[in-house]
Tab-separated table of C-alpha atoms in Angstrom:
chain	number	residue	atom	x	y	z
A	1	ARG	CA	20.158	-58.839	-14.667
A	2	ARG	CA	20.535	-62.463	-13.835
A	3	THR	CA	22.147	-63.382	-16.797
A	4	ARG	CA	24.580	-60.868	-16.019
A	5	ASN	CA	25.239	-61.717	-12.328
A	6	THR	CA	25.124	-65.541	-12.751
A	7	PRO	CA	28.568	-65.899	-14.116
A	8	LEU	CA	30.045	-63.777	-11.618
A	9	ARG	CA	28.717	-65.595	-8.677
A	10	THR	CA	29.450	-68.759	-10.276
A	11	LYS	CA	32.965	-68.172	-10.579
A	12	ALA	CA	33.299	-66.780	-6.932
A	13	ARG	CA	31.893	-69.768	-5.809
A	14	THR	CA	34.028	-71.994	-7.872
A	15	HIS	CA	37.145	-70.178	-6.442
A	16	VAL	CA	36.054	-70.530	-2.954
A	17	GLN	CA	35.364	-74.190	-3.524
A	18	ASN	CA	38.861	-74.707	-4.831
A	19	ALA	CA	40.638	-73.067	-2.128
A	20	ARG	CA	38.436	-74.841	0.446
A	21	ARG	CA	39.421	-78.117	-1.267
A	22	LEU	CA	43.111	-77.610	-1.350
A	23	ILE	CA	43.278	-76.254	2.246
A	24	GLY	CA	41.767	-79.409	3.233
A	25	ALA	CA	44.071	-81.600	1.191
A	26	ASN	CA	47.026	-79.647	3.028
A	27	ASP	CA	48.424	-78.303	-0.308
A	28	LEU	CA	49.093	-75.075	1.431
A	29	GLU	CA	51.146	-73.308	-1.702
A	30	ALA	CA	48.431	-73.923	-4.243
A	31	ALA	CA	45.610	-73.120	-1.218
A	32	GLU	CA	47.464	-69.750	-0.911
A	33	ARG	CA	47.008	-69.034	-4.636
A	34	ALA	CA	43.681	-70.315	-4.692
A	35	VAL	CA	42.562	-68.129	-1.821
A	36	ARG	CA	44.192	-65.206	-3.590
A	37	ASP	CA	42.007	-65.982	-6.541
A	38	ALA	CA	38.880	-66.508	-4.620
A	39	THR	CA	39.547	-62.992	-3.052
A	40	VAL	CA	39.760	-61.140	-6.220
A	41	ALA	CA	36.645	-63.120	-7.614
A	42	LEU	CA	34.590	-62.151	-4.515
A	43	ASP	CA	35.932	-58.406	-4.836
A	44	LYS	CA	34.650	-58.107	-8.493
A	45	ALA	CA	31.240	-59.492	-7.418
A	46	ALA	CA	30.918	-57.211	-4.561
A	47	GLN	CA	32.087	-54.271	-6.792
A	48	LYS	CA	29.589	-55.101	-9.352
A	49	GLY	CA	26.885	-55.578	-6.818
A	50	VAL	CA	26.356	-59.215	-7.583
A	51	ILE	CA	27.064	-59.963	-3.776
A	52	HIS	CA	26.779	-57.613	-0.994
A	53	ALA	CA	30.177	-56.089	0.055
A	54	ASN	CA	29.690	-57.522	3.535
A	55	ASN	CA	29.030	-60.980	2.249
A	56	ALA	CA	32.112	-60.810	0.198
A	57	ALA	CA	34.085	-59.484	3.330
A	58	ARG	CA	32.704	-62.484	5.423
A	59	ARG	CA	33.718	-65.112	2.803
A	60	LYS	CA	37.152	-63.606	2.428
A	61	SER	CA	37.671	-63.445	6.340
A	62	ARG	CA	36.565	-67.105	6.711
A	63	LEU	CA	38.688	-68.324	4.001
A	64	MET	CA	41.909	-66.657	5.411
A	65	LEU	CA	40.969	-68.300	8.918
A	66	GLN	CA	40.965	-71.643	7.302
A	67	LEU	CA	44.198	-71.085	5.524
A	68	HIS	CA	45.937	-69.680	8.630
A	69	ARG	CA	44.501	-72.638	10.662
A	70	GLY	CA	45.526	-75.195	8.289
A	71	ARG	CA	49.280	-73.551	8.162
A	72	ASN	CA	49.300	-73.338	11.754
A	73	PRO	CA	46.954	-76.335	13.286
């Protein structure tokens, strides 16, 4: 189970980190694409049971909030 779950969890974390890095760098067009990719990765991980659905929703919500704050300070 761990060997099946680890790549999905890692992919989700990587996408979230990339999105946060781009938001911090104020590259908002790339950040928007990265947030979209992170959302997909988190949804897939939640769908497969790697992370809890509420955990994925919380992470997506926080990411969207950071993107929105970066866009409209």
